Coordinates of C-alpha atoms in Angstrom, one line a residue:
F1 CA -14.8 -53.5 72.9
W2 CA -15.1 -54.8 69.3
E3 CA -11.5 -53.8 68.5
L4 CA -10.3 -55.6 71.6
V5 CA -12.3 -58.7 70.8
T6 CA -11.0 -58.7 67.2
L7 CA -7.4 -58.3 68.4
I8 CA -7.8 -61.3 70.7
D9 CA -9.5 -63.5 68.1
I10 CA -6.9 -62.7 65.4
M11 CA -4.0 -63.4 67.8
L12 CA -5.6 -66.7 68.9
L13 CA -6.2 -67.8 65.3
G14 CA -2.6 -67.0 64.4
H15 CA -1.3 -68.9 67.4
W16 CA -3.5 -71.9 66.5
I17 CA -2.2 -72.0 63.0
E18 CA 1.4 -71.5 64.3
M19 CA 1.1 -74.4 66.8
R20 CA -0.6 -76.7 64.3
S21 CA 2.5 -76.2 62.0
V22 CA 4.8 -76.9 64.9
R23 CA 3.0 -80.1 65.9
R24 CA 3.0 -81.3 62.3
A25 CA 6.7 -80.6 61.9
S26 CA 7.7 -82.1 65.3
S27 CA 5.6 -85.3 64.9
A28 CA 8.5 -87.4 63.6
V29 CA 9.3 -89.0 67.0
D30 CA 5.6 -89.7 67.7
E31 CA 5.3 -91.4 64.3
L32 CA 8.3 -93.5 65.0
A33 CA 7.0 -94.5 68.4
K34 CA 3.7 -95.7 66.8
L35 CA 5.7 -98.2 64.7
M36 CA 6.4 -100.5 67.7
P37 CA 3.5 -102.9 68.4
D38 CA 2.0 -103.0 72.0
T39 CA 2.0 -106.8 72.2
A40 CA 4.0 -109.8 70.9
E41 CA 3.4 -113.5 70.6
R42 CA 6.1 -115.2 72.7
I43 CA 6.8 -118.9 72.1
T44 CA 7.0 -120.8 75.3
D45 CA 9.3 -123.8 76.1
D46 CA 6.5 -126.2 75.2
G47 CA 6.0 -124.6 71.8
E48 CA 2.8 -122.8 72.7
T49 CA 2.3 -119.1 72.0
E50 CA 1.3 -116.5 74.6
E51 CA 0.4 -112.8 74.0
V52 CA 2.5 -110.6 76.2
P53 CA 3.2 -106.8 76.3
V54 CA 6.3 -105.9 74.3
S55 CA 7.8 -104.4 77.4
E56 CA 8.0 -107.9 78.9
L57 CA 10.2 -109.3 76.2
S58 CA 13.7 -110.2 77.1
E59 CA 16.9 -110.9 75.1
G60 CA 16.8 -114.5 74.0
D61 CA 13.0 -114.9 73.8
L62 CA 11.6 -116.5 70.7
V63 CA 8.6 -114.6 69.2
L64 CA 6.2 -115.5 66.4
V65 CA 5.7 -112.7 63.8
R66 CA 2.6 -113.5 61.7
P67 CA 2.0 -112.2 58.2
G68 CA 1.2 -108.5 58.2
A69 CA 2.3 -108.1 61.8
S70 CA 4.9 -105.7 63.1
V71 CA 8.2 -107.1 64.3
P72 CA 8.1 -106.5 68.1
A73 CA 11.9 -106.2 68.7
D74 CA 15.3 -106.4 67.0
G75 CA 16.4 -110.0 66.5
I76 CA 17.6 -112.8 64.3
V77 CA 15.3 -114.9 62.2
E78 CA 15.5 -118.6 63.3
E79 CA 12.8 -120.0 61.1
G80 CA 10.7 -118.9 58.2
D81 CA 11.0 -116.9 55.0
S82 CA 9.3 -113.6 54.3
D83 CA 9.7 -110.2 52.8
V84 CA 9.8 -107.4 55.4
N85 CA 8.8 -103.7 54.7
E86 CA 11.6 -101.7 56.3
S87 CA 10.8 -98.4 54.6
M88 CA 9.7 -96.7 57.8
I89 CA 13.1 -97.3 59.3
T90 CA 15.7 -97.4 56.5
G91 CA 13.9 -95.6 53.7
E92 CA 14.3 -98.7 51.5
S93 CA 11.2 -98.6 49.3
K94 CA 11.2 -102.3 48.4
P95 CA 10.5 -105.2 50.8
V96 CA 13.6 -106.9 52.0
S97 CA 13.8 -110.7 51.8
K98 CA 14.4 -112.4 55.2
E99 CA 15.5 -116.0 55.9
P100 CA 17.1 -117.8 58.8
A101 CA 20.2 -116.0 60.2
D102 CA 19.0 -112.6 58.8
E103 CA 18.6 -109.6 61.2
V104 CA 15.2 -107.9 61.5
I105 CA 14.4 -104.5 63.0
G106 CA 11.7 -103.8 65.6
G107 CA 8.8 -101.8 64.1
T108 CA 9.1 -103.1 60.6
I109 CA 6.2 -104.8 58.9
N110 CA 6.3 -108.5 58.0
G111 CA 5.0 -109.6 54.6
D112 CA 3.2 -112.8 53.6
G113 CA 5.4 -115.3 55.4
S114 CA 5.6 -116.3 59.0
L115 CA 8.8 -115.7 61.0
R116 CA 10.2 -117.0 64.3
V117 CA 12.6 -114.4 65.6
R118 CA 15.1 -114.7 68.5
V119 CA 15.0 -111.4 70.3
G120 CA 18.4 -109.6 70.4
A121 CA 17.5 -106.2 71.8
T122 CA 14.5 -104.6 73.5
G123 CA 13.4 -101.3 74.8
E124 CA 16.0 -98.5 74.7
E125 CA 18.5 -100.9 73.0
T126 CA 16.6 -101.3 69.8
T127 CA 17.4 -99.6 66.5
L128 CA 14.1 -97.8 66.6
A129 CA 14.8 -96.4 70.0
G130 CA 18.2 -95.2 68.9
I131 CA 16.7 -93.5 65.9
M132 CA 14.1 -91.8 68.1
R133 CA 16.9 -90.5 70.3
L134 CA 18.9 -89.1 67.4
V135 CA 15.8 -87.4 65.9
E136 CA 15.0 -85.8 69.3
E137 CA 18.6 -84.7 69.7
A138 CA 18.7 -83.3 66.2
Q139 CA 15.4 -81.4 66.6
Q140 CA 16.7 -79.9 69.9
S141 CA 20.1 -79.0 68.6
K142 CA 20.8 -75.6 67.0
S143 CA 22.5 -74.8 63.7
K144 CA 24.5 -71.6 63.1
T145 CA 21.5 -70.1 61.3
Q146 CA 19.2 -70.8 64.1
V147 CA 21.6 -69.2 66.6
L148 CA 21.6 -66.1 64.4
A149 CA 17.8 -66.1 64.2
D150 CA 17.5 -66.4 68.0
R151 CA 19.9 -63.4 68.4
A152 CA 17.9 -61.5 65.8
A153 CA 14.7 -62.2 67.7
G154 CA 16.3 -60.9 70.9
W155 CA 17.4 -57.8 69.1
L156 CA 13.9 -57.3 67.8
F157 CA 12.6 -57.4 71.3
Y158 CA 14.7 -54.4 72.2
V159 CA 14.0 -52.7 68.9
A160 CA 10.3 -53.0 69.6
L161 CA 10.6 -51.6 73.1
G162 CA 12.8 -48.7 71.7
A163 CA 10.3 -48.1 68.9
A164 CA 7.4 -48.1 71.4
V165 CA 9.2 -45.5 73.6
V166 CA 10.0 -43.3 70.6
T167 CA 6.4 -43.6 69.4
A168 CA 5.1 -42.6 72.8
I169 CA 7.3 -39.6 73.0
A170 CA 6.6 -38.4 69.5
W171 CA 2.9 -38.7 69.7
T172 CA 2.8 -37.2 73.2
L173 CA 4.6 -34.2 71.8
A174 CA 2.4 -34.0 68.8
V175 CA -1.1 -34.5 70.3
S176 CA -0.4 -34.7 74.1
F177 CA -0.9 -37.9 76.1
N178 CA -4.2 -39.5 75.3
A179 CA -5.8 -42.7 74.1
T180 CA -4.3 -42.2 70.6
V181 CA -0.8 -42.4 72.1
I182 CA -1.6 -45.7 73.9
E183 CA -3.2 -47.1 70.7
R184 CA 0.0 -46.3 68.7
V185 CA 2.3 -47.9 71.3
V186 CA 0.1 -51.0 71.5
T187 CA 0.1 -51.4 67.7
V188 CA 3.9 -51.1 67.6
L189 CA 4.3 -53.7 70.3
V190 CA 1.8 -56.1 68.7
I191 CA 3.1 -55.8 65.2
A192 CA 6.7 -56.2 66.4
C193 CA 6.0 -59.5 68.2
P194 CA 9.0 -61.7 67.2
H195 CA 6.9 -64.9 66.8
A196 CA 7.7 -65.1 63.1
L197 CA 11.5 -64.6 63.5
G198 CA 11.5 -67.0 66.5
L199 CA 9.8 -69.7 64.4
A200 CA 11.7 -69.1 61.1
I201 CA 14.4 -71.6 61.8
P202 CA 13.0 -74.1 64.3
L203 CA 10.1 -75.0 62.0
V204 CA 12.5 -75.7 59.1
V205 CA 14.8 -77.7 61.4
A206 CA 11.9 -79.9 62.7
I207 CA 10.6 -80.6 59.1
N208 CA 14.2 -81.1 57.9
T209 CA 14.9 -83.7 60.6
S210 CA 11.7 -85.6 60.2
L211 CA 12.1 -85.6 56.4
A212 CA 15.7 -86.9 56.7
A213 CA 14.7 -89.6 59.2
R214 CA 11.9 -90.8 56.8
N215 CA 14.5 -91.2 54.1
G216 CA 17.1 -93.1 56.2
M217 CA 19.3 -90.1 57.2
L218 CA 19.8 -89.7 60.9
V219 CA 21.3 -86.3 61.8
R220 CA 23.4 -86.2 65.0
D221 CA 24.8 -82.7 64.5
R222 CA 22.7 -79.9 63.0
I223 CA 25.7 -77.8 62.1
A224 CA 27.0 -80.8 60.0
M225 CA 23.6 -80.9 58.2
E226 CA 23.8 -77.2 57.5
E227 CA 27.5 -77.4 56.3
S228 CA 26.7 -80.3 53.9
R229 CA 25.4 -77.7 51.4
N230 CA 28.9 -76.2 51.2
L231 CA 30.9 -79.3 50.7
D232 CA 33.7 -78.9 48.1
A233 CA 34.8 -82.6 48.2
I234 CA 33.5 -85.9 49.4
I235 CA 35.8 -88.8 50.1
F236 CA 34.3 -92.3 49.8
D237 CA 35.8 -95.4 51.3
K238 CA 35.9 -97.8 48.3
T239 CA 35.1 -101.3 49.7
G240 CA 31.5 -101.8 50.6
T241 CA 30.6 -98.2 49.7
L242 CA 31.3 -97.7 46.1
T243 CA 31.7 -101.5 45.6
E244 CA 29.6 -104.4 46.7
G245 CA 32.3 -105.4 49.2
E246 CA 32.0 -109.1 48.5
H247 CA 35.3 -110.4 47.0
G248 CA 35.8 -113.7 45.2
V249 CA 39.0 -115.3 43.9
V250 CA 38.9 -115.0 40.1
D251 CA 42.5 -116.0 39.2
M252 CA 45.8 -117.1 40.8
A253 CA 49.4 -117.6 40.0
T254 CA 52.3 -119.4 41.7
V255 CA 56.0 -119.7 41.5
D256 CA 57.6 -122.8 40.0
G257 CA 57.4 -125.8 42.2
V258 CA 54.2 -124.8 44.0
A259 CA 50.9 -126.2 42.9
E260 CA 47.8 -123.9 42.9
D261 CA 45.9 -126.2 45.2
D262 CA 48.7 -126.4 47.7
A263 CA 49.0 -122.6 47.7
L264 CA 45.2 -122.2 48.1
E265 CA 45.1 -124.7 51.0
M266 CA 47.9 -122.9 52.8
A267 CA 46.3 -119.5 52.3
A268 CA 42.9 -120.9 53.5
A269 CA 44.7 -122.3 56.6
V270 CA 46.1 -118.9 57.5
E271 CA 42.8 -117.2 56.9
S272 CA 40.8 -119.8 58.9
D273 CA 40.4 -117.5 62.0
S274 CA 39.8 -114.2 60.1
E275 CA 36.4 -112.8 59.3
H276 CA 37.7 -110.3 56.7
M277 CA 35.9 -110.4 53.3
I278 CA 39.2 -111.5 51.6
A279 CA 39.6 -114.3 54.1
R280 CA 36.1 -115.5 53.4
A281 CA 36.7 -115.4 49.6
I282 CA 39.9 -117.5 50.0
R283 CA 38.1 -120.1 52.1
E284 CA 35.2 -120.2 49.7
A285 CA 37.6 -120.7 46.8
A286 CA 39.2 -123.6 48.7
D287 CA 35.8 -125.1 49.4
E288 CA 34.8 -124.9 45.8
R289 CA 37.9 -127.1 44.9
D290 CA 37.1 -129.5 47.8
L291 CA 40.4 -128.7 49.4
R292 CA 41.0 -129.3 53.1
A293 CA 43.1 -126.7 54.7
P294 CA 45.7 -127.9 57.2
D295 CA 45.7 -126.7 60.8
A296 CA 47.2 -123.3 61.6
S297 CA 48.5 -121.9 64.9
D298 CA 49.7 -118.6 66.4
F299 CA 47.3 -116.6 64.2
E300 CA 48.0 -112.9 64.2
A301 CA 46.2 -110.1 62.3
I302 CA 48.6 -107.4 61.1
K303 CA 46.5 -104.1 61.0
G304 CA 46.2 -102.7 57.5
R305 CA 48.5 -105.3 56.0
G306 CA 47.3 -108.9 56.3
V307 CA 47.5 -111.9 58.6
R308 CA 50.2 -114.4 59.8
A309 CA 50.1 -117.9 61.1
N310 CA 52.2 -121.1 61.5
V311 CA 51.2 -123.8 59.0
D312 CA 53.0 -127.2 59.1
G313 CA 56.0 -125.6 60.7
N314 CA 56.2 -122.8 58.2
E315 CA 55.7 -119.1 59.0
V316 CA 53.1 -118.0 56.4
Y317 CA 51.7 -114.5 55.6
V318 CA 48.7 -113.5 53.5
G319 CA 48.2 -109.8 52.6
G320 CA 48.4 -107.0 50.1
P321 CA 51.1 -104.7 48.8
N322 CA 51.7 -103.1 52.3
L323 CA 52.6 -106.6 53.6
L324 CA 55.3 -107.0 51.0
T325 CA 56.7 -103.6 52.0
Q326 CA 56.8 -104.6 55.6
L327 CA 58.5 -107.9 54.9
D328 CA 60.8 -106.4 52.3
S329 CA 59.8 -109.1 49.8
E330 CA 60.6 -109.0 46.1
I331 CA 58.0 -109.9 43.6
P332 CA 59.1 -112.4 40.9
A333 CA 58.7 -111.1 37.4
H334 CA 55.8 -113.4 36.3
L335 CA 53.9 -112.6 39.5
Q336 CA 54.4 -108.9 38.9
R337 CA 53.0 -109.3 35.4
F338 CA 50.0 -111.2 36.9
A339 CA 49.5 -108.4 39.4
D340 CA 49.7 -105.7 36.7
E341 CA 47.1 -107.5 34.6
A342 CA 44.8 -107.9 37.6
G343 CA 45.2 -104.2 38.4
E344 CA 44.2 -103.3 34.8
N345 CA 41.0 -105.3 35.4
A346 CA 40.2 -103.5 38.6
Q347 CA 41.0 -106.6 40.7
T348 CA 42.7 -106.7 44.1
V349 CA 45.9 -108.8 44.4
V350 CA 46.6 -110.7 47.6
Y351 CA 50.0 -112.4 48.1
L352 CA 51.1 -115.6 49.9
V353 CA 54.5 -115.5 51.6
R354 CA 56.1 -118.7 53.1
D355 CA 59.2 -118.4 55.3
G356 CA 60.0 -115.0 53.7
E357 CA 59.5 -116.2 50.1
L358 CA 56.7 -114.9 47.9
I359 CA 55.2 -118.1 46.4
A360 CA 51.7 -117.1 45.1
A361 CA 49.3 -114.3 44.2
F362 CA 45.5 -114.3 44.2
A363 CA 43.4 -111.9 42.1
M364 CA 40.2 -110.8 43.9
A365 CA 37.2 -109.1 42.2
D366 CA 35.0 -106.6 43.9
V367 CA 32.0 -105.5 41.8
I368 CA 31.3 -101.8 41.5
R369 CA 27.8 -101.0 42.8
E370 CA 25.3 -99.8 40.2
E371 CA 24.4 -96.8 42.3
S372 CA 28.1 -95.6 42.3
Y373 CA 27.9 -94.4 38.7
A374 CA 24.9 -92.3 39.5
V375 CA 26.2 -90.9 42.8
V376 CA 29.5 -89.6 41.1
D377 CA 27.6 -88.0 38.3
A378 CA 25.1 -86.4 40.7
L379 CA 27.8 -85.0 42.9
H380 CA 29.6 -83.6 39.9
D381 CA 26.4 -81.9 38.8
L382 CA 26.4 -80.3 42.3
D383 CA 30.0 -79.1 41.7
I384 CA 31.4 -81.4 44.3
E385 CA 34.7 -83.1 43.8
V386 CA 34.7 -86.9 44.4
A387 CA 37.6 -88.7 46.0
M388 CA 38.2 -92.4 46.8
L389 CA 40.1 -93.8 49.7
T390 CA 41.3 -97.4 49.7
G391 CA 43.9 -99.8 51.0
D392 CA 44.0 -101.5 47.7
S393 CA 46.9 -101.2 45.2
Q394 CA 47.2 -98.1 43.1
D395 CA 46.3 -100.0 39.9
V396 CA 43.1 -101.4 41.3
A397 CA 42.1 -98.0 42.7
N398 CA 42.9 -96.3 39.4
A399 CA 40.8 -98.8 37.5
V400 CA 37.8 -98.2 39.7
A401 CA 38.3 -94.4 39.6
D402 CA 38.5 -94.4 35.8
E403 CA 35.4 -96.5 35.6
L404 CA 33.4 -94.2 37.8
G405 CA 35.0 -90.8 36.8
I406 CA 36.4 -90.1 40.3
D407 CA 38.6 -87.0 40.5
T408 CA 41.1 -87.9 43.3
V409 CA 42.4 -91.3 44.3
F410 CA 44.1 -92.3 47.6
A411 CA 45.4 -95.8 47.3
E412 CA 47.4 -98.2 49.6
V413 CA 46.3 -96.2 52.6
L414 CA 46.6 -97.8 56.0
P415 CA 43.6 -97.4 58.4
E416 CA 45.6 -95.2 60.8
D417 CA 46.5 -92.8 57.8
K418 CA 43.0 -92.2 56.5
D419 CA 42.5 -89.1 58.5
K420 CA 45.7 -87.7 57.0
K421 CA 44.2 -87.9 53.5
V422 CA 41.2 -85.9 54.7
Q423 CA 43.6 -83.3 56.1
E424 CA 45.3 -83.1 52.8
L425 CA 42.2 -81.9 51.1
Q426 CA 41.3 -79.6 54.0
D427 CA 44.8 -78.0 53.7
Q428 CA 43.8 -77.1 50.1
G429 CA 41.1 -74.9 51.6
K430 CA 38.3 -77.4 50.8
L431 CA 35.3 -78.3 53.0
V432 CA 35.5 -82.1 53.1
G433 CA 32.9 -84.8 53.8
M434 CA 34.0 -88.4 54.5
V435 CA 31.8 -91.4 53.8
G436 CA 32.8 -94.6 55.7
D437 CA 31.5 -97.4 57.7
G438 CA 31.6 -95.6 61.0
V439 CA 34.0 -98.1 62.7
N440 CA 37.2 -98.6 60.7
D441 CA 37.0 -95.1 59.4
A442 CA 36.3 -93.4 62.7
P443 CA 39.5 -91.1 62.7
A444 CA 38.7 -89.9 59.2
L445 CA 35.0 -89.4 60.0
T446 CA 36.0 -87.3 63.0
R447 CA 38.6 -85.3 61.0
A448 CA 36.2 -84.5 58.2
D449 CA 34.0 -81.3 58.3
V450 CA 31.0 -83.6 57.8
G451 CA 31.4 -87.3 58.8
I452 CA 28.9 -89.6 57.2
A453 CA 28.5 -93.2 58.4
I454 CA 26.9 -95.4 55.8
G455 CA 25.3 -98.8 56.3
S456 CA 25.0 -98.4 60.0
G457 CA 21.3 -99.0 60.4
T458 CA 21.7 -101.5 63.2
D459 CA 24.3 -99.4 65.0
V460 CA 22.8 -96.0 65.4
A461 CA 25.2 -95.1 68.2
V462 CA 28.1 -94.4 65.9
Q463 CA 29.8 -91.7 67.8
S464 CA 32.3 -90.6 65.2
A465 CA 29.8 -89.6 62.5
D466 CA 27.7 -86.4 62.2
V467 CA 25.2 -88.0 59.9
I468 CA 24.2 -91.7 59.8
L469 CA 22.8 -93.2 56.6
V470 CA 20.7 -96.2 57.6
Q471 CA 21.0 -97.9 54.2
N472 CA 24.2 -99.0 52.6
N473 CA 23.3 -96.8 49.7
P474 CA 25.9 -94.1 48.6
M475 CA 23.1 -92.3 46.7
D476 CA 21.8 -91.1 50.1
V477 CA 24.9 -88.8 50.2
V478 CA 23.4 -86.9 47.3
R479 CA 20.0 -86.7 49.0
L480 CA 21.8 -85.3 52.1
V481 CA 23.4 -82.5 50.1
K482 CA 20.2 -81.7 48.3
L483 CA 18.2 -81.6 51.5
S484 CA 20.8 -79.4 53.2
K485 CA 20.7 -76.9 50.3
A486 CA 16.9 -76.9 50.3
S487 CA 16.6 -76.5 54.0
Y488 CA 19.1 -73.6 54.1
R489 CA 17.2 -71.9 51.3
K490 CA 14.0 -72.1 53.4
M491 CA 15.8 -70.7 56.4
Q492 CA 17.1 -67.8 54.4
E493 CA 13.6 -67.1 53.0
N494 CA 12.0 -67.2 56.4
I495 CA 14.6 -64.9 58.0
V496 CA 14.4 -62.4 55.1
W497 CA 10.6 -62.4 55.4
A498 CA 10.4 -62.2 59.2
A499 CA 13.1 -59.5 59.5
G500 CA 12.0 -57.6 56.4
Y501 CA 8.4 -57.5 57.5
N502 CA 9.4 -55.6 60.7
V503 CA 11.4 -53.1 58.8
F504 CA 8.3 -51.9 57.1
A505 CA 5.6 -52.8 59.7
I506 CA 7.1 -51.1 62.8
P507 CA 7.3 -47.6 61.2
L508 CA 3.9 -48.1 59.7
A509 CA 2.5 -49.0 63.1
A510 CA 4.2 -46.1 64.7
G511 CA 2.3 -43.8 62.3
V512 CA 4.9 -42.4 59.9
L513 CA 2.1 -42.3 57.3
S514 CA -0.4 -40.5 59.5
P515 CA 0.2 -37.2 57.7
I516 CA -1.5 -38.8 54.7
G517 CA -4.3 -40.4 56.8
I518 CA -2.9 -43.9 57.1
L519 CA -3.0 -45.3 60.6
L520 CA -3.1 -49.0 61.7
S521 CA -5.3 -50.1 64.5
P522 CA -4.1 -52.7 67.0
A523 CA -6.4 -55.2 65.4
V524 CA -4.9 -54.7 62.0
G525 CA -1.4 -54.9 63.6
A526 CA -2.4 -58.2 65.2
L527 CA -3.6 -59.4 61.8
L528 CA -0.3 -58.5 60.1
M529 CA 1.7 -60.1 62.9
S530 CA -0.3 -63.3 62.7
L531 CA -0.1 -63.2 58.9
S532 CA 3.7 -63.0 59.1
T533 CA 3.8 -66.1 61.3
V534 CA 1.5 -68.0 59.0
I535 CA 3.6 -67.1 56.0
V536 CA 6.7 -68.4 57.7
A537 CA 5.0 -71.6 58.8
I538 CA 3.6 -72.2 55.3
N539 CA 7.0 -71.6 53.7
A540 CA 8.6 -74.0 56.1
Q541 CA 6.0 -76.7 55.2
L542 CA 6.9 -76.3 51.5
L543 CA 10.2 -78.0 52.4
R544 CA 8.3 -81.2 52.3
R545 CA 8.0 -80.8 48.6
V546 CA 11.7 -80.9 48.0
D547 CA 12.7 -83.4 45.3
L548 CA 14.9 -86.0 46.8
S549 CA 14.6 -88.4 43.8
I550 CA 17.7 -89.6 42.2
P551 CA 18.8 -89.9 38.6
E552 CA 18.7 -93.2 36.7
I553 CA 21.8 -95.3 36.7
P554 CA 23.3 -96.7 33.5
G555 CA 21.0 -99.1 31.8
G556 CA 17.9 -97.1 32.7
K557 CA 17.4 -98.9 36.0
P558 CA 16.6 -96.4 38.8
A559 CA 18.4 -96.7 42.1
T560 CA 16.3 -97.0 45.3
D561 CA 13.8 -94.1 45.4
A562 CA 13.5 -91.8 48.4
Q563 CA 10.3 -92.0 50.5
P564 CA 7.6 -89.5 49.7
A565 CA 8.0 -86.3 51.8
D566 CA 4.4 -86.3 52.9

């Protein structure tokens, strides 16, 4: 009786500890769900406020978000200024300033100011709901290591049955069939229970996924997360990833007979219908000079090359080097010197062509992000080659690469050719990661062994990426690799322990040491089985202590810190 009671108690205790670890590891989705408030203050047509359940909000509703309250839905700020804590969604540790026309994410916490927000998405369409879906999918998906562990657990089941049969036969032959034989068989079956091996990987996966989500890394493909540790090279799209992505016209040159203001007016007219960052920079430069751009017609965007339109009866083009190649335009000597100097200063050059004649060139500056210096150094410390992909001229690309210490440069690359550059590195036998915006870089993200969409926090349904980084922070790529390495190490440790434990425990339970008087009772077998499960669970929990902090960038200013693990 006492042996049986002890056996049951020990097994229940081990199971309780095991499930407590599972619940703790799998609570990421529950914690995310708690971020969304239950009610919201909707502003009626007469300007009054009414408290309604969040489920009753519709797109287009205007809601009041008081200081300290949670934002009830995704939307656009229409009135008010405040700092919003987005750390629970994006991993950004500092409050983000919000003013009219800025986007806010449901579930984030408003600061000291009051905001009026026009609802843009509710329910399953919100960013938070999308993140929850990705976290659930990631926790349910299986990596290669988990598949191996599942197979090993299956093999262990048959090994345990085989060992039990052999034990029964051996002891029956030795002492005849009696209670001792049954005790040996029960001990073998209890001690060989594959709980520990079955939990070795799922626990690590659950903790890994929740930890990644808390730091702004949404994993769509578990295999990609696991493969991140083996990356030999990572390609970064330059504009908006390694650089700020906000261009400005810093200099210009024209051919004889063409005034700078006339050229700038003409370029602004062509770019009037474009939302490209270069188009905005040209329009802003024209506005700063109080120039009024003439009307343009027949606007056409030429993919990867530039734009075209009719201005005052002239066919006018604005674009980069690829445009000149298409138009077969020659560059005058002094404009070539201007372009060379701009390239040496890491500036992009955009050309203005009127009726087939190149008449002006504009130098655009795109500032390198402070974090980019640290991310290149950190990846080099991890023995990962860093490559850069851009449609800019070779001179501009080389200048940025030299500044950051980048190993490989792909310049003047058209969007449709980006995936070919990924293939080039893969053909060299390298495992390649691609970091892009998840839209323009979709073919390259799909081609890469690990596709990483950066800056896609409000579009969590990027289908081309394996991992989505909510913040537009390239340093999160380093965190991804570090977390992948740490998670795989924990998986290996758990499998080694869970499998290695059975190598010694099953023979011991079968009674191989009985000649020297050592026999394990079923209760002791249950204790050892439970202990193996607890050790695996505790080891998985230690993943929460992984250091995802990042090095300081030049000047001693640290980049954005990762959220605490626990």
